[in-house]
PDB file of C-alpha atoms in Angstrom:
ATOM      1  CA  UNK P  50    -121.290 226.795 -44.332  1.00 80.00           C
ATOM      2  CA  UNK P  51    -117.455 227.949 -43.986  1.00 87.00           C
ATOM      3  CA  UNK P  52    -115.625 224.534 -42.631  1.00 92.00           C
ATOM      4  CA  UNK P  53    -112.152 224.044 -40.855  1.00 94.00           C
ATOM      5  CA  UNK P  54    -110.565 222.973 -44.095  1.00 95.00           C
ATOM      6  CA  UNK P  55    -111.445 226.206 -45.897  1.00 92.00           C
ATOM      7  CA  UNK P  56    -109.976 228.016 -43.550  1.00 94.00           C
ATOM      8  CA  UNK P  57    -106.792 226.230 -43.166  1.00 96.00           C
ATOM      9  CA  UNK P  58    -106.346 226.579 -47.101  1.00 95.00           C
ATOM     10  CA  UNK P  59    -107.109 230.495 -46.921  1.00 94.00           C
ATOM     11  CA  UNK P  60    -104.335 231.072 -44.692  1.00 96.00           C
ATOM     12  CA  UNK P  61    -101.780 228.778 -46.357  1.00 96.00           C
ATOM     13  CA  UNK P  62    -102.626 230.535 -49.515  1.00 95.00           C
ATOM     14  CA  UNK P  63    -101.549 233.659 -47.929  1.00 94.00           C
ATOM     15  CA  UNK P  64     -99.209 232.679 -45.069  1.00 96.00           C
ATOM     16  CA  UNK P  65     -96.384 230.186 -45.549  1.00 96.00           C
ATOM     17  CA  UNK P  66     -97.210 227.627 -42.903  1.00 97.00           C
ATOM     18  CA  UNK P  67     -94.228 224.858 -41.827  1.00 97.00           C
ATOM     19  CA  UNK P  68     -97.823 223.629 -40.029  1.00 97.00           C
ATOM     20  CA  UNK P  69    -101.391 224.346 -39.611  1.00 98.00           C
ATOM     21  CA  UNK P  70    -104.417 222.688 -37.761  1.00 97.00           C
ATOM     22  CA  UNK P  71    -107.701 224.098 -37.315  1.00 97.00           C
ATOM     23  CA  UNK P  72    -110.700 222.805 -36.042  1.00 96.00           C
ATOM     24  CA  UNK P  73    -114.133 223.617 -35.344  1.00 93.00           C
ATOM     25  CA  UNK P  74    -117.540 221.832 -36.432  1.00 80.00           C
ATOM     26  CA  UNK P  75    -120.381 224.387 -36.132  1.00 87.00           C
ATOM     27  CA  UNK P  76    -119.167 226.288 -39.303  1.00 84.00           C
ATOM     28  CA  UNK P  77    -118.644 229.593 -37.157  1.00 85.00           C
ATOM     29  CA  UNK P  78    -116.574 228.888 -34.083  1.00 90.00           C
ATOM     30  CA  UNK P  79    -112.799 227.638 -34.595  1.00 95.00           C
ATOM     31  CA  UNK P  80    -109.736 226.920 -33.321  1.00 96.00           C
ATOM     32  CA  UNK P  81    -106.019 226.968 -34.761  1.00 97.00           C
ATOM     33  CA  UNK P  82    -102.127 226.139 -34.309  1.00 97.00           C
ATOM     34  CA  UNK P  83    -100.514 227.995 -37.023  1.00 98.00           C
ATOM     35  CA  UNK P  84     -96.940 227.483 -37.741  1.00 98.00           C
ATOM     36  CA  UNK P  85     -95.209 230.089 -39.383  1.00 98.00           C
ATOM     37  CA  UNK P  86     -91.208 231.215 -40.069  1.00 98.00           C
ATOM     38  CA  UNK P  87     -93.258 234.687 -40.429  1.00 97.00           C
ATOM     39  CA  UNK P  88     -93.674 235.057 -37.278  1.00 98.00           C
ATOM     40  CA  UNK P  89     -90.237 235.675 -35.720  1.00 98.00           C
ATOM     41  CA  UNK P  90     -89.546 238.512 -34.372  1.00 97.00           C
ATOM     42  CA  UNK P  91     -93.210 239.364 -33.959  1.00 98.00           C
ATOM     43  CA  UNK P  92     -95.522 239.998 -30.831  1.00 97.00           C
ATOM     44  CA  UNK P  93     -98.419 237.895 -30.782  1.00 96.00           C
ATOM     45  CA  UNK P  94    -100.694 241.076 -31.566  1.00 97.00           C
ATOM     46  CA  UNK P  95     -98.697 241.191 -34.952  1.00 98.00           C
ATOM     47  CA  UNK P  96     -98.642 237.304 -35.827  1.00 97.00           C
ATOM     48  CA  UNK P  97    -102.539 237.279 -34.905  1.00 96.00           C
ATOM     49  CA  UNK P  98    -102.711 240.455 -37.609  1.00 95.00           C
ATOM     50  CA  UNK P  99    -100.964 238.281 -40.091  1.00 96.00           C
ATOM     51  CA  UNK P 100    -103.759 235.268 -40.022  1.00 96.00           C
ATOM     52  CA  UNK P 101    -106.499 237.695 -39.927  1.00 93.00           C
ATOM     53  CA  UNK P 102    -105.659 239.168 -42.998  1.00 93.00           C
ATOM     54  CA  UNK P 103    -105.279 236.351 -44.730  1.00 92.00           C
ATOM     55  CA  UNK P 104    -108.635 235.150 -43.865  1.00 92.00           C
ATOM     56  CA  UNK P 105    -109.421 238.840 -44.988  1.00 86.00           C
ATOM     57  CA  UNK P 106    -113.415 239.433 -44.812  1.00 83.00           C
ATOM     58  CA  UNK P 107    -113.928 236.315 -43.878  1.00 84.00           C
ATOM     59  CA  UNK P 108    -113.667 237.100 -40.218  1.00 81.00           C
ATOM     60  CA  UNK P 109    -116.284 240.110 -40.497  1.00 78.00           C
ATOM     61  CA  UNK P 110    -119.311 237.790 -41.750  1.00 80.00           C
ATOM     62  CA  UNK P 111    -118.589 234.019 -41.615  1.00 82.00           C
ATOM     63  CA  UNK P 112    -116.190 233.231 -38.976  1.00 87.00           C
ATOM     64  CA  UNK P 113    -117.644 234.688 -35.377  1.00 85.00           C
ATOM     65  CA  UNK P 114    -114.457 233.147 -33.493  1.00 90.00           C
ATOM     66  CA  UNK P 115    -111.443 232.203 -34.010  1.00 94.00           C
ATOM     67  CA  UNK P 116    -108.713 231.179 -30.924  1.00 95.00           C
ATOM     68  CA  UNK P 117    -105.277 230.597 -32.420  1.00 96.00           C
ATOM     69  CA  UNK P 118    -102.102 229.373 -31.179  1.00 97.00           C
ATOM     70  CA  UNK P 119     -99.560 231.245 -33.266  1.00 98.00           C
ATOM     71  CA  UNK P 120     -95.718 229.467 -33.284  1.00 98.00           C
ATOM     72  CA  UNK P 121     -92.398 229.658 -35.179  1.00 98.00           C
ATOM     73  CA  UNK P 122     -90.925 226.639 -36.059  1.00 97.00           C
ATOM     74  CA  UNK P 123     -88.575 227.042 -32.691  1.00 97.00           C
ATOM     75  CA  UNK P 124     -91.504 227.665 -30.424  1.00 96.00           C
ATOM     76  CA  UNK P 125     -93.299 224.714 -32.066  1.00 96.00           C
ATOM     77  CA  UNK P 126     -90.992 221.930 -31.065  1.00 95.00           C
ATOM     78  CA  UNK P 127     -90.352 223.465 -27.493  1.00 94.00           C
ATOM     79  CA  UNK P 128     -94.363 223.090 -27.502  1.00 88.00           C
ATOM     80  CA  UNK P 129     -94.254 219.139 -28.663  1.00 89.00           C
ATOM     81  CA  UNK P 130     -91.586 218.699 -26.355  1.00 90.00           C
ATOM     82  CA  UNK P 131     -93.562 219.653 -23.735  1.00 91.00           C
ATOM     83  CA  UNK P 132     -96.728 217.886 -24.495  1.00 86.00           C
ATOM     84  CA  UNK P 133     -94.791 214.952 -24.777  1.00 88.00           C
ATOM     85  CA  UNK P 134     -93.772 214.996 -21.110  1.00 87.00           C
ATOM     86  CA  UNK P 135     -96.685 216.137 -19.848  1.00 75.00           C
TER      87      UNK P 135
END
């Protein structure tokens, strides 16, 4: 069974993360905040296209979802920011 911590290390072994969380229990259905100084400049399509090739096949036959939260390092303490006030 694929778990949250092989995925996080698949895309940090492809993507250069600043940070990275991912959960998800069932070994098939997971969720992320991924971190990344490669995505500026990028629409979300394109940052989305960058995690799912790092995780490569794996998103054909052992991940069936994956909802992602794709910042840069900017975007990511605006976010913090606002969960703090909120």
């Amino acid at each position: 069974m694929i778990t949250s911590d092989y995925i996080k290390q698949c895309i940090e072994t492809s993507l250069p993360c600043e940070w990275i969380q991912v959960e998800g229990e069932d070994g098939r259905h997971f969720s992320a905040i991924i971190v990344s100084e490669q995505f500026k400049g990028k629409s979300m399509v394109q940052q989305h296209q960058l995690v799912y090739r790092a995780l490569r096949d794996k998103m054909k036959e052992e991940i069936h979802a994956l909802s992602m939260k794709t910042l840069t390092p900017e975007q990511w303490e605006e976010y913090k920011q606002a969960e703090q006030q909120a």
